[in-house]
Coordinates of C-alpha atoms in Angstrom, one line a residue:
Chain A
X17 CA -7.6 -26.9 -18.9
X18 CA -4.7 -24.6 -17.9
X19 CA -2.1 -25.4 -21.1
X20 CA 2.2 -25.4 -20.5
X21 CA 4.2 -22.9 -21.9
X22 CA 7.1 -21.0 -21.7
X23 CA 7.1 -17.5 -20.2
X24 CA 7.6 -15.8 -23.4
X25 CA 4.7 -18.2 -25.4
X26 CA 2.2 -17.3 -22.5
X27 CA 2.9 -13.2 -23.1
X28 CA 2.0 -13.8 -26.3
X29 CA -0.7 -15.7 -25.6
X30 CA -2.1 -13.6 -23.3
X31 CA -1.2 -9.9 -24.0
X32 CA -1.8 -7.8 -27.2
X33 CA -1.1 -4.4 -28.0
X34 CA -3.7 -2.2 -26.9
X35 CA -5.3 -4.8 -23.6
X36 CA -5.9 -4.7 -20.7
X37 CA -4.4 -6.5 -18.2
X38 CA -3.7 -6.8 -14.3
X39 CA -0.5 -8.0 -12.7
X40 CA -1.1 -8.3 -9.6
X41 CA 0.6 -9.7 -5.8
X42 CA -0.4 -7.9 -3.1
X43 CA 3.5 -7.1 -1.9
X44 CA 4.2 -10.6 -2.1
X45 CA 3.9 -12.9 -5.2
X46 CA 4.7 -9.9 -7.8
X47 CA 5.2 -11.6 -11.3
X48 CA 8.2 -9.6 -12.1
X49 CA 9.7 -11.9 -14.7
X50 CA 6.4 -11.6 -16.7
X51 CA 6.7 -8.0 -16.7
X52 CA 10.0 -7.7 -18.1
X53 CA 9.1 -10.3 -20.8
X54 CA 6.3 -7.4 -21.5
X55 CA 8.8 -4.9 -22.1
X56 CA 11.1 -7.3 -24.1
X57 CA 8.0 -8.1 -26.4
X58 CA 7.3 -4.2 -26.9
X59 CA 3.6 -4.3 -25.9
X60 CA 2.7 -0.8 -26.5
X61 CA -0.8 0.8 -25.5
X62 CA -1.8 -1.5 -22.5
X63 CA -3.9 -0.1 -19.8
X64 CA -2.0 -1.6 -16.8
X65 CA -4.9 -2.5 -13.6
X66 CA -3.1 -2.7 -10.2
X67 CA -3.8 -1.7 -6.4
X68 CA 0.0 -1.3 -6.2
X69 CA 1.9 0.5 -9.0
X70 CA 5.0 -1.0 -7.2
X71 CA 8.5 -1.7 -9.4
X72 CA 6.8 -3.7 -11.6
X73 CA 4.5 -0.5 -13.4
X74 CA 7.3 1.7 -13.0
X75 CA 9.3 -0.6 -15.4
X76 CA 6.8 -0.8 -18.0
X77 CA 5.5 2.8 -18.1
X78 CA 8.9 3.9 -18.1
X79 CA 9.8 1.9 -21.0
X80 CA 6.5 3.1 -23.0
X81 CA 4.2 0.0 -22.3
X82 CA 1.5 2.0 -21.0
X83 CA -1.2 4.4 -22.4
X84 CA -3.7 4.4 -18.8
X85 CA -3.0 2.9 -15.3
X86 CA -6.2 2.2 -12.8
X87 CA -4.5 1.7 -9.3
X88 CA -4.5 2.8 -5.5
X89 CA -1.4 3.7 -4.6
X90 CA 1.5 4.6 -6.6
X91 CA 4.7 4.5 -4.4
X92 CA 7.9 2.5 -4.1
X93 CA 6.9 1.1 0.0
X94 CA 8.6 2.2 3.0
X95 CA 11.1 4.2 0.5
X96 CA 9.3 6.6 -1.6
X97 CA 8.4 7.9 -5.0
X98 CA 7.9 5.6 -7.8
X99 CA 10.0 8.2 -10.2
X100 CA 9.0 6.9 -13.6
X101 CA 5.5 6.6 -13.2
X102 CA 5.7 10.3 -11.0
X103 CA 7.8 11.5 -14.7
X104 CA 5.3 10.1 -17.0
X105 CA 2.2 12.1 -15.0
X106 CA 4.5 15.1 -14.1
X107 CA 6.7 15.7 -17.7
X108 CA 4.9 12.9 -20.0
X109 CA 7.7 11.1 -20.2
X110 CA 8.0 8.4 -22.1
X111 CA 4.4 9.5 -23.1
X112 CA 1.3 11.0 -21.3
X113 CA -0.5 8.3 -18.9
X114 CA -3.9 8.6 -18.4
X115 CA -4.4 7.7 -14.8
X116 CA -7.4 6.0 -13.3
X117 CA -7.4 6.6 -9.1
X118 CA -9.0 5.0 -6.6
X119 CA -8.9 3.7 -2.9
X120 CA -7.4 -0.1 -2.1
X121 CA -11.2 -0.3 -0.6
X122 CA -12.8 0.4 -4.4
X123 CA -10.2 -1.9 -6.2
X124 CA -10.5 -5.0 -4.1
X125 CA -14.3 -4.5 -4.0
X126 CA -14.1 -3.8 -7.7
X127 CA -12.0 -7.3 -8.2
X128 CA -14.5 -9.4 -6.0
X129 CA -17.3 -7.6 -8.0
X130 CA -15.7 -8.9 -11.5
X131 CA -14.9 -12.3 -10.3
X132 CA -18.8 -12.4 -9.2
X133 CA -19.9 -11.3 -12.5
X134 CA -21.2 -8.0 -11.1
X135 CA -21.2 -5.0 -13.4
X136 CA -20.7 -3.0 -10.2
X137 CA -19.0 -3.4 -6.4
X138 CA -21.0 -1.0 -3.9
X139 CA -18.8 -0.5 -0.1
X140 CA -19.1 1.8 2.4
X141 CA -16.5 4.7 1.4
X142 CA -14.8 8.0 -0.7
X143 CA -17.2 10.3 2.2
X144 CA -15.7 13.6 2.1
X145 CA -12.5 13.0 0.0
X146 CA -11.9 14.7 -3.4
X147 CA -11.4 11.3 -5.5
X148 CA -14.9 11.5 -6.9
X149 CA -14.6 15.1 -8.2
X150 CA -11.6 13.8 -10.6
X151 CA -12.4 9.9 -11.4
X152 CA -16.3 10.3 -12.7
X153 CA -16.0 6.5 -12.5
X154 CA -17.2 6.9 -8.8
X155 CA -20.7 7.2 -8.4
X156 CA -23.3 6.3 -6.0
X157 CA -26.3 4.0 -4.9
X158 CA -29.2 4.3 -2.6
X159 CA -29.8 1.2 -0.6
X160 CA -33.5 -0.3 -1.5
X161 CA -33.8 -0.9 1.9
X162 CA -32.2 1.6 4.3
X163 CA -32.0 4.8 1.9
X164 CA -27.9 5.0 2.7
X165 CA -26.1 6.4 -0.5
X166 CA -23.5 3.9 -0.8
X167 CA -20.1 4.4 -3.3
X168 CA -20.2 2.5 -6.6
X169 CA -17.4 1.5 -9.0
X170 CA -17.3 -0.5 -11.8
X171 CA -16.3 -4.0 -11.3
X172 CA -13.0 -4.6 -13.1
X173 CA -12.7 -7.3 -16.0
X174 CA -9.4 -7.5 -17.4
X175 CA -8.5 -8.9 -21.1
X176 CA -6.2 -10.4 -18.8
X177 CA -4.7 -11.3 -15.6
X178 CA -1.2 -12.2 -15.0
X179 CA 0.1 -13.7 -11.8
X180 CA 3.1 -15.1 -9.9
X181 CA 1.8 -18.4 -7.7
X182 CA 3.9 -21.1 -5.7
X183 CA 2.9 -24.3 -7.4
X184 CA 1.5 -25.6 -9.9
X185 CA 0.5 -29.5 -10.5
X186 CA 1.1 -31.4 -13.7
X187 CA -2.9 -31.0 -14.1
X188 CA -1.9 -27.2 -13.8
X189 CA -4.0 -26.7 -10.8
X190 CA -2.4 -23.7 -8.9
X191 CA -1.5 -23.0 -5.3
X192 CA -1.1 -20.0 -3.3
X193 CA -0.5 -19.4 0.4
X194 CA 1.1 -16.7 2.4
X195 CA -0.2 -12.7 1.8
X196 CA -2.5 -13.7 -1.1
X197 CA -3.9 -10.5 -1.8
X198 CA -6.6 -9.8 -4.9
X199 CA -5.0 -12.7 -7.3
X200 CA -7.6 -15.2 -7.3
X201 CA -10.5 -12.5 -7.6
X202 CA -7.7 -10.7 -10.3
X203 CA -7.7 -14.2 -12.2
X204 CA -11.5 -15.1 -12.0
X205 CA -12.3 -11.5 -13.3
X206 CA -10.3 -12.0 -16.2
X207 CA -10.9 -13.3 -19.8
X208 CA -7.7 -15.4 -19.8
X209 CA -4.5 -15.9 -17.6
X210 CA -1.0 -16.7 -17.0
X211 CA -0.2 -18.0 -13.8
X212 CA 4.1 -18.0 -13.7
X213 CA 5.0 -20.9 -10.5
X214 CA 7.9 -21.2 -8.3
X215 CA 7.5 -25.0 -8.9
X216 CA 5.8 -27.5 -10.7
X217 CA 5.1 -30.9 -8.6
X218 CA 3.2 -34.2 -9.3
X219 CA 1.2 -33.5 -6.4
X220 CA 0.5 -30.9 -4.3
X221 CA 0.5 -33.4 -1.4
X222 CA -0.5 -32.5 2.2
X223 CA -2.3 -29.1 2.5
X224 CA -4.4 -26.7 4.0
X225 CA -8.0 -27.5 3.1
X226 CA -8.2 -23.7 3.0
X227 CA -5.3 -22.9 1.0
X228 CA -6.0 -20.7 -2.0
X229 CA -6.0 -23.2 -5.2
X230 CA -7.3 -22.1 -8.6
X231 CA -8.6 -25.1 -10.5
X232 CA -6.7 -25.8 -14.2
X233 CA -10.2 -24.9 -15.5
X234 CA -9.8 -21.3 -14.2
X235 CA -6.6 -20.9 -15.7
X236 CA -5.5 -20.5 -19.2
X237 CA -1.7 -20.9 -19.3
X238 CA 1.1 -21.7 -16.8
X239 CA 4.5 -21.0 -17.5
X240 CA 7.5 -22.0 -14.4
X241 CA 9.6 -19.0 -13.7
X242 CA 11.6 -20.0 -10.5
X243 CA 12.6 -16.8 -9.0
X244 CA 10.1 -14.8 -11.1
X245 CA 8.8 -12.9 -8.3
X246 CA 12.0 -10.8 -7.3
X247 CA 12.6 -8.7 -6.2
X248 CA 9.1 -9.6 -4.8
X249 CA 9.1 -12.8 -2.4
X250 CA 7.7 -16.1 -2.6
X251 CA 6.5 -17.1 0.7
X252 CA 8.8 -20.1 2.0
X253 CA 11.0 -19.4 -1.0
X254 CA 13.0 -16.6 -1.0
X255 CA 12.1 -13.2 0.9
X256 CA 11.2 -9.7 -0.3
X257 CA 14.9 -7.9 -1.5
X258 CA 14.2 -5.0 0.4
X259 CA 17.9 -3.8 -0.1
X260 CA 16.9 -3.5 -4.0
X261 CA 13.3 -1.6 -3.4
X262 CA 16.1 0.6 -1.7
X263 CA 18.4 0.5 -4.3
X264 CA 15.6 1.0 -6.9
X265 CA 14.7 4.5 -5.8
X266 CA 18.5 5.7 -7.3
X267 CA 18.2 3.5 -9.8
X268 CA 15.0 5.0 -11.1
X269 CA 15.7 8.4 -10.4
X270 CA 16.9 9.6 -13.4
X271 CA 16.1 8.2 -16.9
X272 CA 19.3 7.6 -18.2
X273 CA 20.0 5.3 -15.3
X274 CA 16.7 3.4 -15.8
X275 CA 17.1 2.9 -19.4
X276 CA 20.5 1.6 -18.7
X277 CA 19.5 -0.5 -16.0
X278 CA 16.8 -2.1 -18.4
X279 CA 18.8 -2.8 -21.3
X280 CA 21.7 -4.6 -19.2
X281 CA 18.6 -6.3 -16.7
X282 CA 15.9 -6.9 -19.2
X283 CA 16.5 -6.6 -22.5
X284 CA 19.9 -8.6 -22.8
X285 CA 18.4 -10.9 -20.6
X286 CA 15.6 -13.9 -20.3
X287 CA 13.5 -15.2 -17.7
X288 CA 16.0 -17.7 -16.6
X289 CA 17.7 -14.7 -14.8
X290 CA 15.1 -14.9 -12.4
X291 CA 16.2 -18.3 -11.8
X292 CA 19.1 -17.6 -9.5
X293 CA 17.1 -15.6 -6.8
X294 CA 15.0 -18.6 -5.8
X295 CA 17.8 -21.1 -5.4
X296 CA 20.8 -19.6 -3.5
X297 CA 18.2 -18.1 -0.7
X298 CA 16.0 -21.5 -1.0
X299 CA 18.4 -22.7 1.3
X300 CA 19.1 -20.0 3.5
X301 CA 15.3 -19.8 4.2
Chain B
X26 CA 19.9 9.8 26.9
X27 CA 17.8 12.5 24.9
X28 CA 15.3 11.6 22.1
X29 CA 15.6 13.3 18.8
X30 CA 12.3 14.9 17.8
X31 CA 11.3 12.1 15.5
X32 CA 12.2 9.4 18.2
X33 CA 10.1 11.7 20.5
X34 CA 7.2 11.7 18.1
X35 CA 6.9 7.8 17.7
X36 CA 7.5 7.9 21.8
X37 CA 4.7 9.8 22.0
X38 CA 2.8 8.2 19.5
X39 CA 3.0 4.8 21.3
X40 CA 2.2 5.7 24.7
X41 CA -1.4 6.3 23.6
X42 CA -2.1 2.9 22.3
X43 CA -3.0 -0.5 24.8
X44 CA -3.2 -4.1 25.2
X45 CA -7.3 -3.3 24.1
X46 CA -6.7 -1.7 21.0
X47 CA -7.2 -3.6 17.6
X48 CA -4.9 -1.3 15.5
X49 CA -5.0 -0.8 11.3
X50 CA -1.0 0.2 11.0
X51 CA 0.1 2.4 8.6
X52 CA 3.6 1.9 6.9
X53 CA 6.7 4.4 8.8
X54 CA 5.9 6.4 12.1
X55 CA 2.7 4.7 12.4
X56 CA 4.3 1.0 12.0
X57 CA 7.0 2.4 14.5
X58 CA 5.1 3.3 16.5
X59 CA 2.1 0.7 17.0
X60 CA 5.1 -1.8 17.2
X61 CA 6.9 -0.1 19.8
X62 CA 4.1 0.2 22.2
X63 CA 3.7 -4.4 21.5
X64 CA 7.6 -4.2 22.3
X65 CA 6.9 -2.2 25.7
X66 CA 3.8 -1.5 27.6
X67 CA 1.1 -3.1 25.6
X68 CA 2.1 -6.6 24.8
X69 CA -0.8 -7.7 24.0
X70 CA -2.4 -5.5 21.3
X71 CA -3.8 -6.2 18.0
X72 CA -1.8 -5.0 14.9
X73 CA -3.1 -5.1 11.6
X74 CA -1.5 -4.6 7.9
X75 CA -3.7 -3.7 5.2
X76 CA -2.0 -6.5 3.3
X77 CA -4.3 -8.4 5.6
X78 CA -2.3 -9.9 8.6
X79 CA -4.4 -9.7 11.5
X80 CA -2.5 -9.9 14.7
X81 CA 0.6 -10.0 13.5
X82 CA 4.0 -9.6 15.8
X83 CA 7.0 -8.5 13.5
X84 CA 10.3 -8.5 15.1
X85 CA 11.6 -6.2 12.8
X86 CA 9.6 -3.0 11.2
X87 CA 8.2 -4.2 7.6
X88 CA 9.9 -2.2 4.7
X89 CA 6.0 -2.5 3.1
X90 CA 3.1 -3.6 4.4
X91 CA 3.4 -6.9 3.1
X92 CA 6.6 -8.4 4.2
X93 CA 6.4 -12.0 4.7
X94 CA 7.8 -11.1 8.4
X95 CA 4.1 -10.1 8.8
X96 CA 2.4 -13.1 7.8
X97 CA 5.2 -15.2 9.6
X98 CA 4.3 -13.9 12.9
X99 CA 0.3 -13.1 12.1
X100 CA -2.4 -15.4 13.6
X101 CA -4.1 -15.2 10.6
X102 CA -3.7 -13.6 7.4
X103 CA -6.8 -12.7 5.4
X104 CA -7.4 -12.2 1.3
X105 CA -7.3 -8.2 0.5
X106 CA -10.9 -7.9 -0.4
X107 CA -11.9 -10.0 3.3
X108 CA -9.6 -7.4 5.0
X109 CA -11.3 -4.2 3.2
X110 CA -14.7 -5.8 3.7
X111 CA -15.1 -7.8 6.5
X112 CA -12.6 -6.3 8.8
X113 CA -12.0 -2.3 8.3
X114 CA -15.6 -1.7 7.1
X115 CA -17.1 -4.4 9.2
X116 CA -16.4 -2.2 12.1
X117 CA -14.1 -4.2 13.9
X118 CA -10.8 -1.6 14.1
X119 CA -11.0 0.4 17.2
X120 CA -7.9 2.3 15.6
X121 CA -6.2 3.7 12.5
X122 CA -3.3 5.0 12.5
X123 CA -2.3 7.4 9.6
X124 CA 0.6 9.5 8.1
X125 CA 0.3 11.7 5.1
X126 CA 2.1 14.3 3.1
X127 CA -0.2 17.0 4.3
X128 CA -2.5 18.0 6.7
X129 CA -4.6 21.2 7.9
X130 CA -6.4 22.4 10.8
X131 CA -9.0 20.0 10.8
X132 CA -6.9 17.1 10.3
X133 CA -7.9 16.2 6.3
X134 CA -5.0 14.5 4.9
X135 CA -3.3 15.1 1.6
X136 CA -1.2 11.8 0.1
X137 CA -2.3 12.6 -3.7
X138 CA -0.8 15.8 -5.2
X139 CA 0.6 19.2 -4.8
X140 CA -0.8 21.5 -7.4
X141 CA -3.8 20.8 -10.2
X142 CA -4.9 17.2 -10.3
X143 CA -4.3 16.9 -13.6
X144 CA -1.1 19.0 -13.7
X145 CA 0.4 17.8 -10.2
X146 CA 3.6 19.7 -9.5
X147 CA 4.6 16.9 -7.0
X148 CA 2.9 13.3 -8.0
X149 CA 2.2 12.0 -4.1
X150 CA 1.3 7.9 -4.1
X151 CA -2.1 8.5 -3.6
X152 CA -4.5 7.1 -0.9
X153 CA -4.3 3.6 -0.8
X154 CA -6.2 2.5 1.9
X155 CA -6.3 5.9 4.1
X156 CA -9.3 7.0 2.9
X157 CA -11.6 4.1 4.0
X158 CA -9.4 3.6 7.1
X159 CA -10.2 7.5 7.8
X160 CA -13.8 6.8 7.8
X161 CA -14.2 3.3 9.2
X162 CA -12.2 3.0 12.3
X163 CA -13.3 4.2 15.4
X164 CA -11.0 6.8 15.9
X165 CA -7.9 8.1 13.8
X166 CA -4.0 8.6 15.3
X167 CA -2.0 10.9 12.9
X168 CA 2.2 11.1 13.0
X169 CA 3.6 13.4 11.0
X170 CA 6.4 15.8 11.3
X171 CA 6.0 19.0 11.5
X172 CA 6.9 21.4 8.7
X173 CA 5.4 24.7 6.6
X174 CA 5.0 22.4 3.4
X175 CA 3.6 19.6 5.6
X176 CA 1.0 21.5 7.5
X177 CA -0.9 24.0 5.3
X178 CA -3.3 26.3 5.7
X179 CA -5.2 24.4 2.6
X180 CA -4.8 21.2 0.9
X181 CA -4.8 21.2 -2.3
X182 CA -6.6 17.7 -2.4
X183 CA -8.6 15.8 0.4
X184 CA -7.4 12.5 0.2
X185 CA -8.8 11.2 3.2
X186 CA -11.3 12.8 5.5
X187 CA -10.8 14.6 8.9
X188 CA -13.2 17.0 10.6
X189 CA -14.0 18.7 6.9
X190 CA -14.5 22.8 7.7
X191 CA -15.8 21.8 10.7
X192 CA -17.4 20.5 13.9
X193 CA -20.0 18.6 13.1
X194 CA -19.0 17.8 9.4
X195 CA -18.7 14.3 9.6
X196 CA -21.8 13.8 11.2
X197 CA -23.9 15.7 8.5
X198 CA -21.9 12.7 5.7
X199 CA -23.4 10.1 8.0
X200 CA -19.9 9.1 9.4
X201 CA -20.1 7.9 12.6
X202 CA -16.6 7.7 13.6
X203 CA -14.7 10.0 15.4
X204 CA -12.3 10.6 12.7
X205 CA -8.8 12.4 13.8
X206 CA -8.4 12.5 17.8
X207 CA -4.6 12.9 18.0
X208 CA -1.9 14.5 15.9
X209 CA 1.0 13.4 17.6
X210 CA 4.4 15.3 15.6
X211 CA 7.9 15.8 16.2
X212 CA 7.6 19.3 18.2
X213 CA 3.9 18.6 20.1
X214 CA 1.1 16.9 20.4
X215 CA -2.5 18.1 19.0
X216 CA -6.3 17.2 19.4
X217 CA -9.3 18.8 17.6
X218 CA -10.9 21.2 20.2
X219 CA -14.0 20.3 21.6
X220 CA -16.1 23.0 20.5
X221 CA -14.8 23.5 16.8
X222 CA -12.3 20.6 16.1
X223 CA -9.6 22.9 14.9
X224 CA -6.3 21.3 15.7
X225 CA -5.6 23.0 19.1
X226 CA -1.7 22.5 20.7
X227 CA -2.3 20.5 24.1
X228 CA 1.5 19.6 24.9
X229 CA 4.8 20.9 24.0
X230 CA 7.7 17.8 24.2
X231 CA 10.6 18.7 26.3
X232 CA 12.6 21.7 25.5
X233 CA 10.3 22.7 22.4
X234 CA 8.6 26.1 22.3
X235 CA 5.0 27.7 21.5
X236 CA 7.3 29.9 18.4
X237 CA 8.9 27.0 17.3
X238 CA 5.9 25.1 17.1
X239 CA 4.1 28.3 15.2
X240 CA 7.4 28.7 12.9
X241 CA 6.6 25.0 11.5
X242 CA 2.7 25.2 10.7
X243 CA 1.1 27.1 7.9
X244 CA -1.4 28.2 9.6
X245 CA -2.0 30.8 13.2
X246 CA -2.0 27.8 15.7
X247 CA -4.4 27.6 18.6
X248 CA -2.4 26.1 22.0
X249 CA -5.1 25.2 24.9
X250 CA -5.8 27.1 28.1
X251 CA -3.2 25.1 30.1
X252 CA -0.7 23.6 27.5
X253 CA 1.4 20.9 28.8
X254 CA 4.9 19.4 28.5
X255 CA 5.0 15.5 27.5
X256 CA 6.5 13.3 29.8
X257 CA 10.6 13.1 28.2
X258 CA 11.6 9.6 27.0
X259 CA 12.6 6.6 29.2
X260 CA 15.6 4.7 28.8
X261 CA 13.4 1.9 28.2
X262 CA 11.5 3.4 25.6
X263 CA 14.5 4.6 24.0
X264 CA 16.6 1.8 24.3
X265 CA 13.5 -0.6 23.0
X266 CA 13.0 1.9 20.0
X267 CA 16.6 1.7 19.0
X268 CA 17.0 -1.8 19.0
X269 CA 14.5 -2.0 17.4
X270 CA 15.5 0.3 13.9
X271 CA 18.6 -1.3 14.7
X272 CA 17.3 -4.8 13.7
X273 CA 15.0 -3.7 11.1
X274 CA 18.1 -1.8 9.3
X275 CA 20.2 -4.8 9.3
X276 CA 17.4 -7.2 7.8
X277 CA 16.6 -4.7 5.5
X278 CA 20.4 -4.9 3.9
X279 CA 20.9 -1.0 4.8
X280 CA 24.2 -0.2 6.7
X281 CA 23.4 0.7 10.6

């Protein structure tokens, strides 16, 4: 059964120097809060796993979390470069990242095959396209039964997964709904978990037969982080802070700036400074 | 009123989509696009985000492909693996509609790097879902602005997969999509030639000509026998198209 704890118990609980783990939230649902407890615990040597660099990696290779990202596509949406994950593969800055690429097709196939307990996920892709000739993780198969060469990857199986969810129940089931992108297959692939939650309720009440629920069984730990998406967005909660994805791009940019804005923003601070984006814009929403 | 090139571009871009078309959107031009020609002459098509809302009727343009604005206004919305799966290589997108950093005469698309792979001198984001899209929908729209670093005589890395060398190049890979039929840009518009699929000038937009489009490729562009001039804006087009970025800055927090 999924156990309580407090953001910074469930890092600890869940991460150690050297892991592997996947944050992931498709756009939405981005556990931000658990990120920057990362970088206040000084994990060093992780290999990050995400489809979506986003904000979220560019914080913690920037601040020297990371010795090898496996992602899709590393850029700051509808704005630009991510800078320090483009300074760490351009100048090696803080260190040299070993990079990992592939397509969104491969990594969501990759993250169904791992929550299956596949060793490999097989789609219909990479034709043509140079990814192959520098990821030698790509590889092929020949149907049994039609002779099509198919791509190959290897499924992915974190040490851990760590993900940002609406509610939990005080059996610490957990509910998501909205854009819910790769997190159950990113939680089901997994050795162990931390789910952060909006909210934690008695009950979930009335619901969507459908909507996506990860039993307390599938779960190792639950902390509540209310905000702890931003400047992500929890559907119904708050909305996506596009006006700091913006703002992130200058903030980034140079890494004086960065490290400035992540001592004052991270490091000085806990995770009850995500606390105050959910409420104020609870009720405007 | 008179369109600036880029307004001309998405203008362009949207005229070629309709109330049939199930669309895989892009984020930028592409999402300005596709949502101009819902907001205009084809009410009725099918939009879908990667981030996997299908249908979905923004009233403002996403910042990223996920923006709860998209599920909000989607019939459905779908887990990432279902959209990759069931929906892009399932067959079902008539459409995908791409940008990228850099293209060349047969319509391959670079989003990855500029220089060595493993020395880049510009890191791009990489492909994301373009390179399945590429290969899975039935046809491919391209909007990109033209420009001698955008459109090179050779990529330095094939992200996602146009016409290859060639005519006849994605058939001999077993791909059975058309790949690239349309380049729409901010000077012209361009469609692979019949014969060879080289990327072959078919209309000039209002006011622009054949040297300027040459001065902004990399590579000695081919125009067709009779080239022809695309159709200047509307008011309505315009007026839709500015209201429209007008709205999306404002939600977006950005000063109009």
């Amino acid at each position: 059964m999924a156990e309580f704890v407090s953001l910074s118990q469930g890092i600890e609980a869940v991460l150690s120097d050297g892991c592997s783990v996947a944050m992931e939230g498709f756009t939405h649902l981005i556990p931000h809060a658990a990120g920057h407890e990362t970088i206040r615990q000084g994990k060093r040597r992780l290999t990050l796993i995400r489809m979506t660099p986003d904000l979220i990696y560019d914080q913690l290779i920037g601040t020297g979390c990371a010795q090898k990202l496996i992602f899709s596509w590393g850029g700051n949406p509808g704005v630009g470069s991510l800078h320090r994950f483009r300074d760490a593969v351009e100048n090696g800055w803080p260190h040299r990242l070993e990079i990992e690429e592939h397509s969104h097709a491969a990594m969501a196939n990759a993250y169904e095959a791992g929550a299956a307990n596949l060793p490999f996920a097989v789609f219909r892709g990479y034709k043509g396209v140079d990814l192959p000739s520098v990821n030698p993780q790509i590889r092929s198969v020949t149907c049994p039964y039609t002779g099509e060469v198919l791509a190959t990857v290897p499924a992915i199986r974190p040490d851990a997964a760590i993900i940002h969810a609406l509610k939990a129940d005080r059996e610490g089931n957990v509910l998501l709904e909205g854009i819910v992108g790769v997190q159950k297959e990113a939680v089901l692939a997994a050795k162990r978990s931390l789910v952060t939650v909006e909210e934690i309720v008695e009950d979930f009440g009335p619901r969507n037969a459908n909507a996506v629920i990860l039993p307390s069984w599938a779960v190792t730990t639950i902390a509540h982080v209310p905000g702890g998406a931003y400047p992500s967005y929890a559907h119904g909660c708050y909305k996506r802070a596009n006006d700091f994805y913006i703002a992130w791009d200058r903030i980034a940019r140079e890494r004086e700036t960065f490290l400035a804005w992540i001592k004052e923003n991270v490091l000085a601070k806990g995770p009850d400074a995500f606390a105050r984006h959910a409420q104020p814009q609870r009720e405007a929403a | 009123m008179n369109a600036t090139p880029t307004e001309m571009m998405t203008i362009a871009a949207a005229r070629l989509l309709t109330n049939q078309d199930v669309c895989f959107v892009g984020i930028g031009a592409p999402s300005a696009a596709c949502n101009l020609a819902r907001l205009t002459h084809a009410p009725k098509i099918t939009l879908i985000y990667e981030s996997g809302t299908l249908s979905t009727r923004p009233s403002v343009l996403p910042l990223s492909i996920g923006d709860g604005e998209l599920c909000d206004t989607a019939l459905t919305t779908v887990a990432v693996p279902e959209m990759f799966r069931y929906w892009l290589q399932g067959g079902r997108i008539t459409i995908g509609f791409l940008g990228g950093a850099q293209i060349d005469r047969f319509a391959n698309l670079n989003t990855t790097v500029v220089g060595p792979y493993d020395a880049p001198k510009v890191r791009l984001p990489g492909g994301g879902g373009a390179p399945e899209i590429a290969s899975n929908c039935g046809e491919i729209f391209i909007t990109m602005a033209m420009g001698t670093r955008a459109f090179v005589d050779r990529l330095p890395f094939i992200t996602s997969f146009g016409h290859g060398k060639g005519k006849g190049d994605r058939a001999a890979l077993g791909l059975k999509t058309k790949g690239p039929t349309k380049v729409m840009t901010d000077l012209c518009v361009l469609e692979p030639d019949p014969q060879t699929a080289e990327l072959t000038v078919v209309s000039l937009h209002p006011g622009v000509t054949r040297e300027q489009v040459q001065a902004a490729c990399g590579w000695p562009l081919r125009f067709a026998a009779d080239v022809a001039e695309t159709p200047p804006a509307t008011e309505q087009e315009l007026a839709v198209l500015r209201d429209l970025h007008a709205r999306t800055r404002q939600a977006h927090g950005v000063a109009a």
